[in-house]
Coordinates of C-alpha atoms in Angstrom, one line a residue:
M1 CA 177.9 182.7 51.2
S2 CA 177.2 179.2 49.8
N3 CA 174.9 176.5 51.0
G4 CA 175.5 174.5 47.9
T5 CA 173.0 176.6 46.0
F6 CA 174.1 180.3 46.1
F7 CA 177.6 181.6 45.2
E8 CA 179.2 185.0 44.5
Y9 CA 181.5 185.7 41.6
D10 CA 184.1 188.4 41.7
F11 CA 184.5 189.6 38.2
N12 CA 187.5 191.7 39.2
K13 CA 189.6 189.1 40.9
P14 CA 192.8 188.5 38.8
G15 CA 193.7 185.2 37.4
F16 CA 192.0 181.8 37.2
T17 CA 189.5 181.1 40.1
T18 CA 187.2 178.2 40.8
I19 CA 183.9 179.0 42.5
V20 CA 181.4 176.2 41.8
T21 CA 182.2 172.5 41.8
P22 CA 180.3 169.3 42.3
E23 CA 182.0 169.0 45.7
N24 CA 180.8 172.3 47.0
S25 CA 177.4 172.6 45.3
T26 CA 174.2 170.7 44.7
L27 CA 175.3 170.0 41.1
K28 CA 176.6 166.7 39.8
F29 CA 178.7 167.8 36.9
I30 CA 179.2 171.6 36.5
S31 CA 182.3 173.4 37.7
S32 CA 182.7 177.1 37.0
G33 CA 184.7 180.3 37.9
T34 CA 186.3 183.3 36.5
L35 CA 189.4 184.0 34.3
N36 CA 190.5 187.6 34.4
L37 CA 193.6 188.6 32.6
N38 CA 195.5 191.9 32.1
N39 CA 198.2 192.1 29.4
E40 CA 199.2 188.5 30.0
R41 CA 199.2 185.0 28.5
F42 CA 197.3 182.1 30.0
E43 CA 197.2 178.4 28.8
V44 CA 193.9 176.6 29.2
R45 CA 194.2 172.8 29.4
T46 CA 190.9 170.8 29.6
G47 CA 192.0 167.4 30.8
N48 CA 189.0 165.0 31.0
E49 CA 186.5 167.8 30.7
E50 CA 184.9 169.9 28.0
M51 CA 185.0 173.6 28.7
G52 CA 183.2 176.8 27.7
I53 CA 184.6 180.3 28.2
F54 CA 182.5 183.4 27.7
C55 CA 184.0 186.9 27.4
I56 CA 182.1 189.4 29.5
G57 CA 184.4 192.4 29.1
G58 CA 187.4 193.4 27.0
K59 CA 189.0 191.4 24.2
A60 CA 191.6 188.6 23.9
C61 CA 193.4 186.6 21.3
C62 CA 192.8 182.8 21.4
E63 CA 195.5 180.7 19.8
I64 CA 193.9 177.6 18.1
D65 CA 196.1 175.5 15.9
K66 CA 198.7 178.2 15.9
V67 CA 196.3 180.8 14.6
C68 CA 195.3 183.8 16.7
K69 CA 191.6 184.6 16.7
M70 CA 190.1 187.6 18.6
I71 CA 187.2 187.3 20.9
N72 CA 185.2 190.2 22.2
K73 CA 182.4 190.7 24.7
Y74 CA 179.7 188.0 24.6
D75 CA 181.9 185.8 22.3
G76 CA 182.3 182.2 23.4
L77 CA 185.0 179.5 23.2
F78 CA 184.3 175.8 23.4
I79 CA 187.3 173.5 24.2
P80 CA 186.8 169.7 24.1
P81 CA 188.6 167.4 26.5
H82 CA 192.4 166.8 26.2
N83 CA 192.9 170.1 24.3
Q84 CA 194.7 173.3 25.1
V85 CA 194.2 176.9 24.0
N86 CA 196.5 179.8 24.7
I87 CA 194.8 183.1 25.6
Q88 CA 196.8 186.3 25.1
T89 CA 195.6 189.8 26.2
K90 CA 196.9 193.3 25.8
E91 CA 194.3 194.8 28.1
E92 CA 192.0 193.9 31.0
V93 CA 189.7 191.0 30.0
K94 CA 187.0 189.4 32.1
M95 CA 185.8 185.9 31.3
V96 CA 183.6 183.2 32.9
W97 CA 184.6 179.6 32.4
F98 CA 182.6 176.4 33.0
S99 CA 183.3 172.7 32.5
V100 CA 181.8 169.2 32.8
P101 CA 183.2 165.7 32.4
S102 CA 183.3 164.5 28.8
N103 CA 184.6 161.9 26.4
M104 CA 183.7 163.9 23.3
K105 CA 186.3 164.0 20.6
S106 CA 186.1 167.3 18.6
K107 CA 188.1 170.5 18.1
P108 CA 188.2 173.9 19.9
E109 CA 185.8 176.4 18.4
I110 CA 185.1 180.1 18.8
I111 CA 181.4 181.1 18.7
Y112 CA 181.0 184.7 17.7
F113 CA 178.1 186.5 19.3
D114 CA 177.4 188.4 16.1
H115 CA 176.8 185.1 14.3
V116 CA 174.6 183.8 17.2
S117 CA 172.5 186.9 17.3
E118 CA 171.8 186.8 13.6
D119 CA 170.8 183.1 13.5
P120 CA 167.1 182.5 14.3
D121 CA 168.1 179.0 15.5
T122 CA 170.3 180.4 18.2
H123 CA 168.8 183.8 19.0
F124 CA 165.1 184.2 19.8
V125 CA 162.8 186.5 21.7
S126 CA 160.7 184.7 24.3
G127 CA 157.8 186.0 26.4
S128 CA 156.0 189.3 25.7
E129 CA 155.8 192.9 26.8
K130 CA 152.1 192.2 27.7
T131 CA 153.0 189.7 30.4
S132 CA 156.2 191.6 31.4
S133 CA 158.3 188.5 30.4
R134 CA 160.0 189.6 27.2
R135 CA 163.7 188.6 26.9
D136 CA 166.4 187.8 24.4
V137 CA 167.9 184.4 24.6
Y138 CA 171.3 183.7 22.9
Q139 CA 172.4 180.0 22.6
I140 CA 176.1 180.3 22.3
I141 CA 177.1 176.7 23.0
S142 CA 174.1 175.2 21.3
K143 CA 173.3 171.8 19.9
K144 CA 175.2 172.9 16.7
I145 CA 178.4 172.7 18.7
K146 CA 179.9 169.2 19.0
A147 CA 179.7 168.8 22.7
S148 CA 178.9 165.9 25.0
R149 CA 176.9 167.6 27.8
L150 CA 177.1 171.4 27.6
L151 CA 174.4 173.8 26.5
A152 CA 175.1 177.4 27.5
G153 CA 174.2 181.0 26.5
I154 CA 173.1 184.4 27.7
T155 CA 169.6 185.7 28.6
I156 CA 169.0 189.5 28.7
G157 CA 165.5 190.5 30.0
D158 CA 163.6 193.8 29.7
N159 CA 163.4 196.3 32.5
G160 CA 161.4 194.9 35.4
S161 CA 160.6 191.7 33.5
W162 CA 160.3 188.1 34.4
T163 CA 162.5 185.6 32.6
S164 CA 162.5 181.8 32.6
W165 CA 158.7 182.3 32.2
P166 CA 156.4 180.5 32.2
P167 CA 158.2 178.4 34.9
H168 CA 159.9 175.4 33.5
E169 CA 162.1 172.6 34.7
H170 CA 164.3 169.9 33.2
G171 CA 165.8 168.2 36.3
A172 CA 165.4 164.7 34.8
Q173 CA 167.6 165.7 31.8
R174 CA 169.8 168.6 32.7
E175 CA 171.1 170.5 35.7
E176 CA 171.7 174.3 35.4
L177 CA 173.8 177.2 36.8
Y178 CA 172.8 180.8 36.5
I179 CA 175.5 183.5 36.8
F180 CA 174.3 187.1 36.9
F181 CA 176.4 189.9 35.3
D182 CA 176.1 193.3 33.6
M183 CA 173.8 194.4 36.5
P184 CA 175.6 197.4 38.0
Y185 CA 174.4 198.5 41.5
P186 CA 171.6 199.1 42.4
Q187 CA 170.1 196.7 39.9
F188 CA 168.8 193.5 41.4
G189 CA 166.3 190.7 40.8
I190 CA 164.7 187.8 42.6
Q191 CA 165.3 184.1 41.8
M192 CA 162.9 181.4 42.8
V193 CA 163.1 177.7 42.7
Y194 CA 160.1 175.5 43.6
S195 CA 159.0 171.9 43.0
A196 CA 155.3 172.0 43.6
D197 CA 153.7 175.3 44.5
I198 CA 155.1 178.8 43.5
A199 CA 153.5 180.2 46.6
S200 CA 155.8 178.0 48.7
P201 CA 159.2 178.1 47.0
E202 CA 162.1 176.1 48.4
I203 CA 164.3 179.1 47.3
C204 CA 163.5 182.8 47.0
K205 CA 166.7 184.9 46.9
V206 CA 167.7 188.4 45.9
V207 CA 170.3 188.2 43.1
K208 CA 172.6 190.9 41.7
E209 CA 175.8 191.4 39.8
G210 CA 178.0 188.4 40.6
S211 CA 175.3 186.2 42.1
A212 CA 175.1 182.6 41.0
V213 CA 172.4 180.0 41.6
A214 CA 172.7 176.3 41.2
V215 CA 169.6 174.6 40.0
P216 CA 169.8 170.7 40.0
S217 CA 166.0 170.5 39.6
G218 CA 162.8 172.4 40.0
F219 CA 161.0 175.2 38.3
H220 CA 163.2 178.3 38.4
P221 CA 161.6 181.6 37.3
N222 CA 163.1 185.0 38.1
V223 CA 162.1 188.6 37.9
A224 CA 164.0 191.9 37.7
G225 CA 163.4 194.8 40.2
P226 CA 161.9 198.0 39.0
G227 CA 164.4 199.8 36.7
S228 CA 166.6 196.7 36.6
K229 CA 167.0 194.1 33.9
L230 CA 168.2 190.5 34.4
S231 CA 171.3 189.5 32.5
Y232 CA 172.8 186.1 33.2
I233 CA 174.8 183.3 31.8
F234 CA 172.9 180.0 31.8
I235 CA 175.0 176.8 31.8
M236 CA 173.2 173.4 31.4
A237 CA 174.8 170.0 31.7
S238 CA 173.1 166.9 30.4
L239 CA 172.9 164.1 33.0
E240 CA 173.7 161.6 30.2
E241 CA 176.5 162.1 27.7
G242 CA 175.3 162.7 24.2
R243 CA 171.7 163.1 25.2
F244 CA 169.2 165.9 26.1
R245 CA 171.0 168.7 24.3
E246 CA 167.8 170.2 23.0
F247 CA 167.1 173.6 24.5
S248 CA 163.4 173.2 24.1
N249 CA 163.3 169.9 26.0
V250 CA 161.6 171.3 29.1
C251 CA 158.5 170.7 31.2
F252 CA 156.4 173.8 31.8
D253 CA 154.2 174.5 34.9
K254 CA 150.9 174.3 33.0
R255 CA 149.2 176.6 35.5
F256 CA 151.0 179.5 34.0
V257 CA 151.4 178.6 30.3
K258 CA 148.2 180.5 29.2
E259 CA 149.4 183.7 30.9
A260 CA 152.7 183.6 29.1

C-alpha cells in the first residue's frame, strides 16, 4: 500500500524494478527500487540522474572503464549522470538502487563497506545503551563522494533500540527515504514522523523487512520491537544542487536532546 509515504520493496523480485518516484510519493527528487540478478548481465545507464546502488546480498562484478571490480554485501556504487556501468553476476545478487536529478560531472566509483567501517569520518556510533538508542551509522555515499545531491548509507541499531534519536529533521535542506532490510520475520519496528508534538505524530507505522518510508520533512524517530533490531538504508537528497551535503546539518527536537 502507498499513500505517497509508505511503500513495500520485494527483495526477491527478479530484474530491475521501480518502486518510489516523485510522481507516486511525497518526495521531490528521489526515485528508488530494486535490482535483483541471477547469473546474468545488466547494463545501468544513468541519463540525467546520479545513481547509487547498494548490494544487500550476494556479490557481483561491476565493469568500470573496462575493469571488473567485485562488490559484496553492503558495498556501494555511485554512478554520475550520463554514465553506464555493466553489472555481471554468477549467483543471486540483491541490490537497492536510488537516483536523483543531477548535473554533476564525475566518474563512477565503488565504495567498499570495509573502508567505510574503518574510517571514523564515515562510520560512527550514535546514541547510547543507557538511553536504548545505540546504533552504528555507515555513510557510504558521503560528502567525500563527488555527488550533487545524494547522501546515503546504512543504519543498524541494537536490539530493541531507538534510532534517529534524539528526533531530528532537515526538511528545509534535504528529503529522505528509509528502506528497511535484514529484518527477517517476526522482527519489526515502529516509524514515527511528527512536526510539532511527538504525542500527536502525523505518522506512526509498523515497519518490517521491505518497508519503506518517505520523509519530505518532519522529525522522524523510530524504534525496534523487543528482540528486533532496525536495519535500514537511508537516502537523502539535497533540495539544492551542490549544497547541504553535510550529514550533521540537522535540527534536533531540543526537548529530547538531554535524554539522548
